[in-house]
Amino acid sequence: MTYVDPLLKRLENSKKGCIVFNINCCAPAFADDITLIAMYHRNIQQLLNIAYDFSCRWRFQFNVSKCASLLFRAKRTGGNTEPLFIGNQSIPYKTSCRHVGLILSTNAEGRHDYIEDSISKGRRSINAMMGLNRSTGGLSPLIAAKLYWAVSVPRMLYGCEVYTFSNQDIGRLERAHNQIAKRIQWLPKGTCNVACLAPLGWWSIEAYIDKKKLMFLWALFSLPVSNIYKQLLLARLIYLRNTDSIDVKKPIQGFKGHIATLLRCAAKYNLIHTVFDWIDHGVTIYKYQWKSAVTTIIKEVESCYWKGACRLYPKLA
């Protein structure tokens, strides 16, 4: 980052990139991966020109084959699809690309492919591990369950903290989760989902994702005030909080974006007032306290859901 820091400063000082709540977000970077964000074609091209001039001065080259242009726009609108250039090389337009391990997509098809690819990774991992110790009867369900949560789930849900899942996405993940639970316990495929998770003490995938999001929200609040990510978080949360359309029972349903998703997740478990207290007082609780509170609440919600679902099956009620 020290090597490209002058470039980031030049991009920021150009004032050509995206600005959110007076916060310059034109060039978020991680190590040597740089993303340029702008509202208009001419602005993004000017940012590319700055980056190209910097590379010529310091005698390095950008690998255009690893670059991509993504055009995000509202439905039923056109948008400028003129080519973008870095030097004399054109950067191709794509509907999706991978950035720091996550898929960025401009349409629903890319999201679908990302979820399916994640599920495939999780299944391949557990299928490979189920073959261990086959000479003595294979793995016990408890050991297989531990390996699943230690190896398969992190691969399947990598980046879930910053990803906005649709109901269809959650449904596909839940089906894969239930199928793996049946496979681990050697249960028939027709076994009801309620009966396959409880013996292992598993949560639903949605509950696990919610816990990861709430812990990520705490991590953002724990950053120093000078950090740009915390500045964006606070600015967005204050805006959402002060919006008249927020309903106490169904908060910010009309808003999109990752921070709105985090706030909805907190509201789902009646933690939204705690988040607002953090904004007002600028003080967060210790990590172990927040983790314990989140775990307890999610357990209670999962238990209530499980008991209610059992009533649908006379043999389980």
XYZ file of C-alpha atoms in Angstrom:
317
model
C 0.000 0.000 0.000
C 2.946 2.346 0.587
C 3.905 1.933 -3.065
C 0.502 2.996 -4.459
C -0.424 5.461 -1.721
C 0.584 8.506 -3.856
C -1.670 7.186 -6.623
C -4.607 6.890 -4.224
C -3.978 10.449 -3.060
C -3.978 11.726 -6.645
C -7.203 9.918 -7.422
C -8.832 11.315 -4.312
C -7.637 14.870 -4.928
C -8.986 14.824 -8.486
C -12.573 14.965 -7.109
C -13.720 12.965 -10.123
C -14.804 9.856 -8.289
C -17.823 8.892 -6.249
C -18.552 10.907 -3.102
C -20.958 9.567 -0.473
C -22.071 11.911 2.325
C -19.060 14.152 1.588
C -16.774 11.128 1.945
C -14.502 10.511 -1.043
C -14.872 6.862 -2.085
C -13.360 7.017 -5.556
C -10.658 4.357 -5.126
C -11.110 1.694 -2.452
C -8.032 -0.538 -2.462
C -6.806 -3.736 -0.868
C -3.082 -4.431 -1.275
C -2.481 -4.003 -5.025
C -6.159 -4.377 -6.007
C -7.685 -0.990 -6.802
C -11.303 -0.273 -7.684
C -12.292 2.987 -9.352
C -15.828 4.261 -8.768
C -17.473 7.184 -10.543
C -20.944 8.305 -11.564
C -20.161 9.148 -15.196
C -18.153 7.675 -18.052
C -15.988 10.754 -18.529
C -15.099 10.802 -14.820
C -14.048 7.169 -14.697
C -11.942 7.695 -17.825
C -10.200 10.640 -16.174
C -9.424 8.459 -13.157
C -8.003 5.806 -15.472
C -5.832 8.439 -17.151
C -4.442 9.478 -13.766
C -3.639 5.866 -12.938
C -1.988 5.314 -16.333
C 0.160 8.456 -16.033
C 1.275 7.318 -12.578
C 2.236 3.877 -13.913
C 4.272 5.441 -16.729
C 6.138 7.686 -14.328
C 7.047 4.823 -11.995
C 7.580 2.284 -14.788
C 5.055 -0.412 -14.002
C 2.113 -1.731 -15.985
C -1.481 -2.595 -15.170
C -2.547 -6.069 -16.270
C -5.560 -5.237 -18.430
C -6.470 -8.922 -18.760
C -7.322 -8.881 -15.046
C -9.322 -5.652 -15.285
C -13.054 -5.330 -15.899
C -15.648 -2.593 -16.272
C -18.972 -2.995 -14.477
C -21.893 -0.718 -15.289
C -24.500 -0.439 -12.541
C -27.649 1.353 -13.573
C -31.340 1.549 -12.829
C -33.731 -0.666 -14.734
C -35.083 0.528 -18.084
C -32.361 3.105 -18.499
C -29.642 3.255 -21.076
C -26.235 4.223 -19.822
C -23.016 5.031 -21.593
C -21.309 1.854 -22.786
C -18.482 3.592 -24.624
C -15.205 1.724 -24.145
C -12.880 2.632 -21.302
C -9.140 2.763 -21.889
C -6.050 2.547 -19.758
C -3.378 3.860 -22.063
C -4.276 2.478 -25.495
C -5.741 -0.778 -24.156
C -9.492 -1.197 -23.847
C -11.014 -2.539 -20.633
C -13.866 -4.935 -21.492
C -17.349 -4.562 -20.020
C -18.544 -7.541 -17.965
C -21.694 -8.389 -16.065
C -19.731 -9.891 -13.157
C -16.191 -10.245 -11.880
C -14.392 -11.486 -8.787
C -12.894 -8.914 -6.435
C -11.000 -9.904 -3.256
C -12.720 -13.285 -3.409
C -16.265 -11.960 -3.860
C -18.391 -11.797 -6.983
C -19.559 -8.342 -8.039
C -22.491 -8.641 -10.423
C -24.728 -6.193 -12.259
C -27.622 -8.633 -12.701
C -29.460 -11.473 -10.967
C -27.817 -14.167 -13.104
C -24.408 -13.388 -11.658
C -25.816 -13.610 -8.132
C -27.374 -16.988 -8.942
C -24.100 -18.336 -10.318
C -22.223 -17.080 -7.236
C -24.613 -18.875 -4.860
C -24.499 -22.095 -6.874
C -20.706 -21.988 -6.987
C -20.563 -21.449 -3.212
C -22.907 -24.396 -2.602
C -20.790 -26.597 -4.880
C -17.662 -25.722 -2.902
C -19.347 -26.674 0.351
C -20.657 -29.938 -1.034
C -17.326 -30.935 -2.549
C -15.582 -30.348 0.762
C -17.958 -32.473 2.837
C -18.150 -35.218 0.177
C -14.356 -35.503 0.186
C -14.250 -35.693 3.983
C -17.024 -38.287 4.195
C -14.661 -40.726 2.508
C -12.169 -40.525 5.391
C -11.804 -43.579 7.615
C -13.993 -45.582 5.268
C -12.250 -48.846 6.172
C -13.709 -48.660 9.708
C -17.180 -47.503 8.746
C -16.574 -43.847 7.907
C -16.815 -40.770 10.075
C -19.226 -40.517 12.968
C -21.973 -37.869 12.561
C -20.484 -35.683 15.315
C -17.003 -35.630 13.774
C -18.425 -35.067 10.299
C -20.532 -32.207 11.685
C -17.460 -30.544 13.207
C -15.567 -30.856 9.933
C -18.540 -29.431 8.042
C -18.667 -26.297 10.193
C -14.880 -25.942 10.257
C -14.197 -26.486 6.531
C -17.317 -26.510 4.352
C -19.358 -23.664 5.853
C -16.507 -21.088 5.710
C -16.000 -21.942 2.042
C -19.705 -21.876 1.276
C -20.389 -18.590 3.077
C -17.170 -16.686 2.454
C -17.976 -12.987 2.480
C -21.539 -13.467 3.742
C -21.037 -10.479 6.078
C -20.975 -8.063 3.144
C -23.304 -9.888 0.763
C -27.024 -9.097 0.475
C -28.908 -12.365 0.070
C -32.346 -12.583 -1.509
C -35.015 -14.963 -0.236
C -34.235 -17.263 -3.165
C -30.541 -17.280 -2.233
C -31.336 -18.204 1.371
C -33.682 -20.934 0.168
C -30.994 -22.560 -1.989
C -28.452 -22.402 0.832
C -30.945 -23.884 3.303
C -31.703 -26.795 0.974
C -28.024 -27.601 0.608
C -27.569 -27.268 4.384
C -30.404 -29.706 5.090
C -29.210 -32.179 2.474
C -25.727 -32.244 4.008
C -27.232 -32.785 7.477
C -29.128 -35.812 6.150
C -26.023 -37.123 4.411
C -23.930 -36.855 7.574
C -26.496 -38.780 9.633
C -27.287 -41.272 6.846
C -30.935 -40.250 6.925
C -33.360 -40.879 4.036
C -33.731 -38.000 1.592
C -37.413 -37.754 2.474
C -36.710 -36.923 6.118
C -38.314 -33.613 7.091
C -35.887 -30.744 7.517
C -36.945 -30.090 11.095
C -35.868 -33.556 12.158
C -32.436 -33.521 10.500
C -30.980 -30.380 12.128
C -32.049 -30.773 15.759
C -30.097 -34.007 16.544
C -26.879 -32.278 15.492
C -27.718 -29.053 17.300
C -27.366 -27.057 14.087
C -28.801 -23.632 13.381
C -30.334 -22.761 10.070
C -28.023 -21.141 7.534
C -30.000 -17.910 7.802
C -29.377 -17.735 11.553
C -25.659 -18.371 11.036
C -25.479 -15.606 8.416
C -27.341 -13.230 10.742
C -24.822 -13.880 13.506
C -21.912 -13.199 11.161
C -23.536 -9.941 10.015
C -24.175 -8.757 13.563
C -20.584 -9.517 14.577
C -19.392 -7.647 11.501
C -21.555 -4.681 12.508
C -19.832 -4.651 15.910
C -16.427 -4.828 14.194
C -17.267 -1.770 12.099
C -18.323 0.193 15.174
C -15.063 -0.775 16.882
C -12.950 0.897 14.189
C -11.396 4.295 14.952
C -13.429 7.331 13.952
C -10.793 8.294 11.375
C -11.438 5.061 9.447
C -13.360 5.675 6.230
C -15.461 2.532 6.645
C -16.717 3.681 10.031
C -17.407 7.146 8.658
C -19.550 5.641 5.884
C -21.316 3.387 8.386
C -22.183 6.249 10.739
C -23.268 8.584 7.944
C -25.549 5.955 6.416
C -27.002 4.821 9.763
C -27.747 8.383 10.854
C -29.434 9.046 7.519
C -31.552 5.903 7.814
C -32.402 6.674 11.426
C -33.587 10.191 10.638
C -35.692 9.166 7.658
C -39.390 9.638 8.315
C -40.344 6.445 6.450
C -38.743 4.154 9.032
C -41.334 1.918 10.695
C -40.540 0.548 14.157
C -41.958 -2.882 13.344
C -40.601 -3.078 9.797
C -37.685 -0.658 9.639
C -36.145 0.617 6.398
C -37.891 -1.949 4.207
C -37.666 0.337 1.199
C -33.914 0.936 1.435
C -31.247 -1.086 -0.322
C -27.586 -1.555 0.383
C -25.414 -3.486 2.766
C -25.695 -1.112 5.726
C -29.493 -1.134 5.455
C -29.290 -4.945 5.471
C -27.205 -4.862 8.660
C -29.728 -2.571 10.315
C -32.616 -4.823 9.292
C -30.718 -7.776 10.746
C -30.328 -5.923 14.067
C -34.032 -5.021 14.046
C -34.956 -8.651 13.395
C -33.512 -9.616 16.792
C -34.625 -6.455 18.640
C -31.089 -5.072 18.743
C -31.726 -1.917 16.755
C -31.973 0.253 19.877
C -28.566 -1.012 20.999
C -27.105 0.069 17.664
C -28.673 3.510 18.021
C -27.187 3.788 21.527
C -23.758 3.133 20.033
C -24.340 6.009 17.618
C -25.509 8.384 20.361
C -22.797 7.623 22.913
C -19.945 6.461 20.698
C -19.267 3.508 23.003
C -19.605 -0.182 22.165
C -19.580 -3.164 24.492
C -16.807 -5.747 24.557
C -16.752 -8.322 21.813
C -17.465 -11.278 24.104
C -20.484 -9.438 25.561
C -21.937 -8.679 22.141
C -21.231 -12.205 20.885
C -22.887 -13.723 23.956
C -25.961 -11.495 23.606
C -26.315 -12.217 19.879
C -25.867 -15.968 20.370
C -28.459 -16.084 23.145
C -31.077 -14.174 21.162
C -30.555 -16.201 17.989
C -30.796 -19.444 19.976
C -34.126 -18.336 21.411
C -35.472 -17.418 17.979
C -34.265 -20.682 16.448
C -35.801 -22.671 19.313
C -39.178 -20.972 18.853
C -39.042 -21.556 15.103
C -38.135 -25.229 15.582
C -40.965 -25.827 18.071
C -43.434 -24.171 15.749
C -42.230 -26.197 12.748
C -42.510 -29.435 14.739
C -46.230 -28.833 15.191
C -46.659 -29.242 11.456
C -45.597 -32.882 11.783
C -47.799 -34.962 14.120
C -45.008 -37.483 14.734
C -42.677 -34.727 15.958
C -45.180 -32.679 17.961
